[in-house]
mmCIF file of C-alpha atoms in Angstrom:
data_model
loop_
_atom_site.group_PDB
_atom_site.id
_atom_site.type_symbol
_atom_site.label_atom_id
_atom_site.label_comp_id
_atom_site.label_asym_id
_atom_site.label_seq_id
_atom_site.Cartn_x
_atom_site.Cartn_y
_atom_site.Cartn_z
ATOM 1 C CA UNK A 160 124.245 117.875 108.341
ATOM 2 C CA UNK A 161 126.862 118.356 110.043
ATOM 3 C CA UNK A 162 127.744 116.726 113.737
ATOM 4 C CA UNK A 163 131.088 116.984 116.448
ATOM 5 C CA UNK A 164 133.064 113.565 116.631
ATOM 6 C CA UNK A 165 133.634 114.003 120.216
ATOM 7 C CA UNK A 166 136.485 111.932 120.184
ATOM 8 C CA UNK A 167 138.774 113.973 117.962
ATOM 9 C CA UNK A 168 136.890 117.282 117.937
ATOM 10 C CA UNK A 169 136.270 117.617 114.167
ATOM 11 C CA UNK A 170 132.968 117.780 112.442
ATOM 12 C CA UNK A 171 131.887 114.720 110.005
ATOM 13 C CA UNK A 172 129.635 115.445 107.741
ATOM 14 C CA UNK A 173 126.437 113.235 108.083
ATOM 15 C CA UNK A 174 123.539 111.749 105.084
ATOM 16 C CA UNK A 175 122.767 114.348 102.253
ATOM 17 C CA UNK A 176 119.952 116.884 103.395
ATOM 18 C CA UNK A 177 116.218 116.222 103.076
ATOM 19 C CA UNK A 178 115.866 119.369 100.653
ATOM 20 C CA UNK A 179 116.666 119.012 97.015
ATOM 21 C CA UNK A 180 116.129 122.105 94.419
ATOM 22 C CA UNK A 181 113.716 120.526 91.440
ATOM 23 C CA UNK A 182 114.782 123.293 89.210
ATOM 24 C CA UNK A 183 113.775 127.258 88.365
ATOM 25 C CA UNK A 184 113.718 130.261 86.676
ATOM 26 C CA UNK A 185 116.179 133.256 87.356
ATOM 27 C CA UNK A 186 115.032 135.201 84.079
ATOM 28 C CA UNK A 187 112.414 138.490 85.465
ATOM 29 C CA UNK A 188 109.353 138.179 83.425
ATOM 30 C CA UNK A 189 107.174 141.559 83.677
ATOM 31 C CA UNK A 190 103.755 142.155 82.886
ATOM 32 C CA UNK A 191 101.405 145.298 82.506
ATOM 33 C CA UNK A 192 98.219 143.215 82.055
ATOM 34 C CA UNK A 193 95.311 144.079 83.579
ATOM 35 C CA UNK A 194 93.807 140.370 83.612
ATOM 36 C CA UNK A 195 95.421 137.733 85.038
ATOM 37 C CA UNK A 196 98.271 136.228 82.709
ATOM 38 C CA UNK A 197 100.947 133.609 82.782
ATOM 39 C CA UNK A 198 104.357 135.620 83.351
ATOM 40 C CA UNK A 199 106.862 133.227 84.732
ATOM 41 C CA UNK A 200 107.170 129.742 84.733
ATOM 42 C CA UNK A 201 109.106 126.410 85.348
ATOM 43 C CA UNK A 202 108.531 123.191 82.743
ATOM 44 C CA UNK A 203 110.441 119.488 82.884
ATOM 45 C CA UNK A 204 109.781 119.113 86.208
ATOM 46 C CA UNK A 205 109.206 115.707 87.893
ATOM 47 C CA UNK A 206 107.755 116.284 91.467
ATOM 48 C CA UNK A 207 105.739 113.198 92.577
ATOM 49 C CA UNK A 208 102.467 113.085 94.324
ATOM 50 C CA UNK A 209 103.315 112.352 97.481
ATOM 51 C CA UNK A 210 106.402 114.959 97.827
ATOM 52 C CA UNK A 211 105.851 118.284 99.566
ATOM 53 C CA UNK A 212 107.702 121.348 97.872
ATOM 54 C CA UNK A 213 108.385 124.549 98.135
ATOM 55 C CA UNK A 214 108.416 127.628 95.864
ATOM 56 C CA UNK A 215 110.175 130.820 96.132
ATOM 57 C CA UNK A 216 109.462 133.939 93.899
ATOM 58 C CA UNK A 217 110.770 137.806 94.265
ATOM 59 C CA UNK A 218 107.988 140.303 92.874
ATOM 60 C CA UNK A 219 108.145 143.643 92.229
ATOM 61 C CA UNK A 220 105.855 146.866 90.834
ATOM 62 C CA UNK A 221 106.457 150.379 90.006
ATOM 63 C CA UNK A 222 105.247 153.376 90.225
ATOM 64 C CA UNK A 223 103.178 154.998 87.835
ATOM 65 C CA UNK A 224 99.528 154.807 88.954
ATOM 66 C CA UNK A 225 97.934 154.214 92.656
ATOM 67 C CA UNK A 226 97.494 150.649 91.660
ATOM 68 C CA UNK A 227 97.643 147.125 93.049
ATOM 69 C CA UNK A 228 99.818 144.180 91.218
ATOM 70 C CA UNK A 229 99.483 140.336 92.718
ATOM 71 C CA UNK A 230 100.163 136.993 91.932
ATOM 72 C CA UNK A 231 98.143 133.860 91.238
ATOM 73 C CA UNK A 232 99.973 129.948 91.335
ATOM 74 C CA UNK A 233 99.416 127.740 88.173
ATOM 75 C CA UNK A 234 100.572 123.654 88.503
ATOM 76 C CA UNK A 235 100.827 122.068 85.635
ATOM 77 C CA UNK A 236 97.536 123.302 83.555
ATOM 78 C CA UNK A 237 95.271 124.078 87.046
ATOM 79 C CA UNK A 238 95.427 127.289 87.729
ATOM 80 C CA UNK A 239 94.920 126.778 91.782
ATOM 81 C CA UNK A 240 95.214 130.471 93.126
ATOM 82 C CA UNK A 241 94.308 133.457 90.872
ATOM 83 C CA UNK A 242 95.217 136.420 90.179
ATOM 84 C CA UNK A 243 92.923 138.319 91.391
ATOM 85 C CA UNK A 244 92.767 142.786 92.635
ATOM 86 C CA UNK A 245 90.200 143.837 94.648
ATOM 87 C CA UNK A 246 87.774 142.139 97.638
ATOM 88 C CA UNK A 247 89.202 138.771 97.586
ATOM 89 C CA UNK A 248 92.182 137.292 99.709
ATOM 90 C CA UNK A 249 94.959 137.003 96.570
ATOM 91 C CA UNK A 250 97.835 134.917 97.029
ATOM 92 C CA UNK A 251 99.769 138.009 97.193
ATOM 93 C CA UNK A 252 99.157 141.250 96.748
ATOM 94 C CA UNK A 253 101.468 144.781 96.802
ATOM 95 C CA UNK A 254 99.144 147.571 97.976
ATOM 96 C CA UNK A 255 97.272 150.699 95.439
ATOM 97 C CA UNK A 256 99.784 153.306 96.624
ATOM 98 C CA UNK A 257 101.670 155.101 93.722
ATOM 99 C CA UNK A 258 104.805 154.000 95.275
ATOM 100 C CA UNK A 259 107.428 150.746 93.672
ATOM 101 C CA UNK A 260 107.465 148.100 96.315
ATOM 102 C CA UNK A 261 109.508 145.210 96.201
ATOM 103 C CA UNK A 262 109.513 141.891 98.134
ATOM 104 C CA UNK A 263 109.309 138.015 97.883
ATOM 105 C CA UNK A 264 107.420 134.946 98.782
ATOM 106 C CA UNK A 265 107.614 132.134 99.781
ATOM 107 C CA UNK A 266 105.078 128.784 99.257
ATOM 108 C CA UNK A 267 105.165 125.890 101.491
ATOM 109 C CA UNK A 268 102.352 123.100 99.260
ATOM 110 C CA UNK A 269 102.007 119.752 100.834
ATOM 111 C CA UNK A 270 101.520 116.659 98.974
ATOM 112 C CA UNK A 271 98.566 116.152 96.374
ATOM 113 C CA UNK A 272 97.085 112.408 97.451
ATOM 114 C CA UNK A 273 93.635 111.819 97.350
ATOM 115 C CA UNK A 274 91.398 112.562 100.826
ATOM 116 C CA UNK A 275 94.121 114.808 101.458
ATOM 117 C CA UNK A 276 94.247 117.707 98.990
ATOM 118 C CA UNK A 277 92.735 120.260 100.667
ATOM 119 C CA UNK A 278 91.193 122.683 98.049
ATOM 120 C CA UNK A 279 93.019 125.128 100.232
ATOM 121 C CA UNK A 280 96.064 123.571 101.346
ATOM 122 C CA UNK A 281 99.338 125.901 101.240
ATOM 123 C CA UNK A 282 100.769 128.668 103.162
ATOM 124 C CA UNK A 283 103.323 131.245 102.576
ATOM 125 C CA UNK A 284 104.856 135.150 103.610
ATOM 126 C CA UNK A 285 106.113 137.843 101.939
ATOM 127 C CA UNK A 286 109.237 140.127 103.298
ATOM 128 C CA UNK A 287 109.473 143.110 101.417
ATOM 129 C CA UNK A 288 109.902 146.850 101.546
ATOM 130 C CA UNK A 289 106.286 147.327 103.063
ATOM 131 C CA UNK A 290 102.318 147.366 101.516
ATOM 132 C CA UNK A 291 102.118 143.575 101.412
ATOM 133 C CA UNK A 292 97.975 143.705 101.805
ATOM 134 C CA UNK A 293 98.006 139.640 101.741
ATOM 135 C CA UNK A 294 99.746 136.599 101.033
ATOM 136 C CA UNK A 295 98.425 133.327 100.415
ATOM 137 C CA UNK A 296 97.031 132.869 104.588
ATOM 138 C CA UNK A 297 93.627 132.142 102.617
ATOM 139 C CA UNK A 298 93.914 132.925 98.987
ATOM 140 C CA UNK A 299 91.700 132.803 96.189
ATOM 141 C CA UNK A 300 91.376 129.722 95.358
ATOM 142 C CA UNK A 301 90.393 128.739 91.876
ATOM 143 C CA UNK A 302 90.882 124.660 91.780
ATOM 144 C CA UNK A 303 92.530 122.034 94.003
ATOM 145 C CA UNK A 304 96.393 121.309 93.646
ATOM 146 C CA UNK A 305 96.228 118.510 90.977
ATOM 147 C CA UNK A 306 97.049 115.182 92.682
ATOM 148 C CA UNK A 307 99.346 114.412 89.930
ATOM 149 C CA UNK A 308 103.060 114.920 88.819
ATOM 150 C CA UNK A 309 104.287 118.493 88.690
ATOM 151 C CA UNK A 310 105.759 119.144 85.802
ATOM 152 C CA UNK A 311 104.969 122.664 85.087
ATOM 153 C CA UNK A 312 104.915 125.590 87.636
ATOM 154 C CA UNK A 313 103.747 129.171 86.695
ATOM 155 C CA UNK A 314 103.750 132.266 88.696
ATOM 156 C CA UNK A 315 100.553 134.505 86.974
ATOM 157 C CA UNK A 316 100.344 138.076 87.651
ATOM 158 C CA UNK A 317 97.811 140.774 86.967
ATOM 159 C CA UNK A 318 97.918 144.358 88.060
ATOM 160 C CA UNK A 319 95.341 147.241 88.662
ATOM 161 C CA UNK A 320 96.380 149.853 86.032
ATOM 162 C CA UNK A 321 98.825 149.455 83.055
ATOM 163 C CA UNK A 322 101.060 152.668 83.885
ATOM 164 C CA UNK A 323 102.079 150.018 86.229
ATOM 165 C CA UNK A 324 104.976 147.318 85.969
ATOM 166 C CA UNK A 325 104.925 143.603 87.555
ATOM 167 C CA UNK A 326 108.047 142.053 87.989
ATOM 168 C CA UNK A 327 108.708 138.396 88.667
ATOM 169 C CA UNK A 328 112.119 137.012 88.906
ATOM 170 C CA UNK A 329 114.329 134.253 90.618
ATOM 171 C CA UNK A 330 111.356 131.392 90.991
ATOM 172 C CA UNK A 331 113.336 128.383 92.818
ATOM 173 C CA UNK A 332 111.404 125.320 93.319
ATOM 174 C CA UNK A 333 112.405 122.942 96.560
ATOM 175 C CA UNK A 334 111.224 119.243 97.113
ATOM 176 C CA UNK A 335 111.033 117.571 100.531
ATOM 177 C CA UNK A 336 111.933 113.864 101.193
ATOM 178 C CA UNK A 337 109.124 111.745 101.771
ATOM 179 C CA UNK A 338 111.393 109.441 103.958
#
């Protein structure tokens, strides 16, 4: 971070930042599948236990049928937020109007240590050019965050009709220090 040295005016730079990118995946995967299927993904990672991180995805759909398309979160081999359409809260989901929307998310996980995992734990929102229906506020939750190394991250997607198109793309993985 930067900071003034008052007593010659010029900025010093301080210690490195408490944000480091753990790797990612700027390759769009797209899907048409109308069950819930692994589309983009992350492997080699090494994110401890006790590290927070952050993931950041851009989605899009088409147009082609008044459908839905949403995401679901995979670590490592858990899947711990579906894919899921219709009546549950999915960890994000474009709307059913035949129109393409675009947009992208972003995750906030906290560290997977025991007592702490929350089956639940996570948050997130989703800019975009409009019929966001929900975004992982409460999601669908399939399994608890595994409290063990990440070394694989997977964005799954499903949509509502297959005249429709689900685009993933640019899936950048942050960790926080611990210290």
């Amino acid at each position: 971070a930067a900071r003034r040295d008052h007593r010659h005016g010029m900025p010093t730079i301080g210690a490195a930042g408490a944000i480091t990118r753990a790797g990612g995946n700027t390759t769009e995967a797209t899907t048409t599948s109308t069950t819930a299927a692994d589309v983009l993904s992350v492997a080699s990672l090494s994110i401890a236990t006790t590290s927070p991180m952050t993931l950041l995805v851009a989605m899009r759909k088409t147009t082609g049928a008044a459908a839905a398309a949403c995401l679901g979160l995979k670590l490592n081999t858990t899947v711990t937020g579906e894919a899921t359409l219709g009546g549950a809260v999915e960890v994000f989901q474009f709307d059913t109007e035949n129109t393409a929307r675009g947009g992208s998310v972003h995750f906030w996980l906290g560290p997977r240590i025991t007592d702490y995992n929350l089956v639940n734990s996570g948050s997130g929102f989703a800019p975009g050019t409009g019929g966001v229906v929900s975004v992982l506020t409460n999601p669908t939750i399939t399994a608890a965050q595994p409290i063990a190394t990440v070394t694989d991250v997977v964005i799954r997607g499903i949509v509502e009709s297959a005249s429709i198109t689900q685009g993933i793309d640019e899936l950048h993985i942050e960790t926080h220090a611990t210290s």
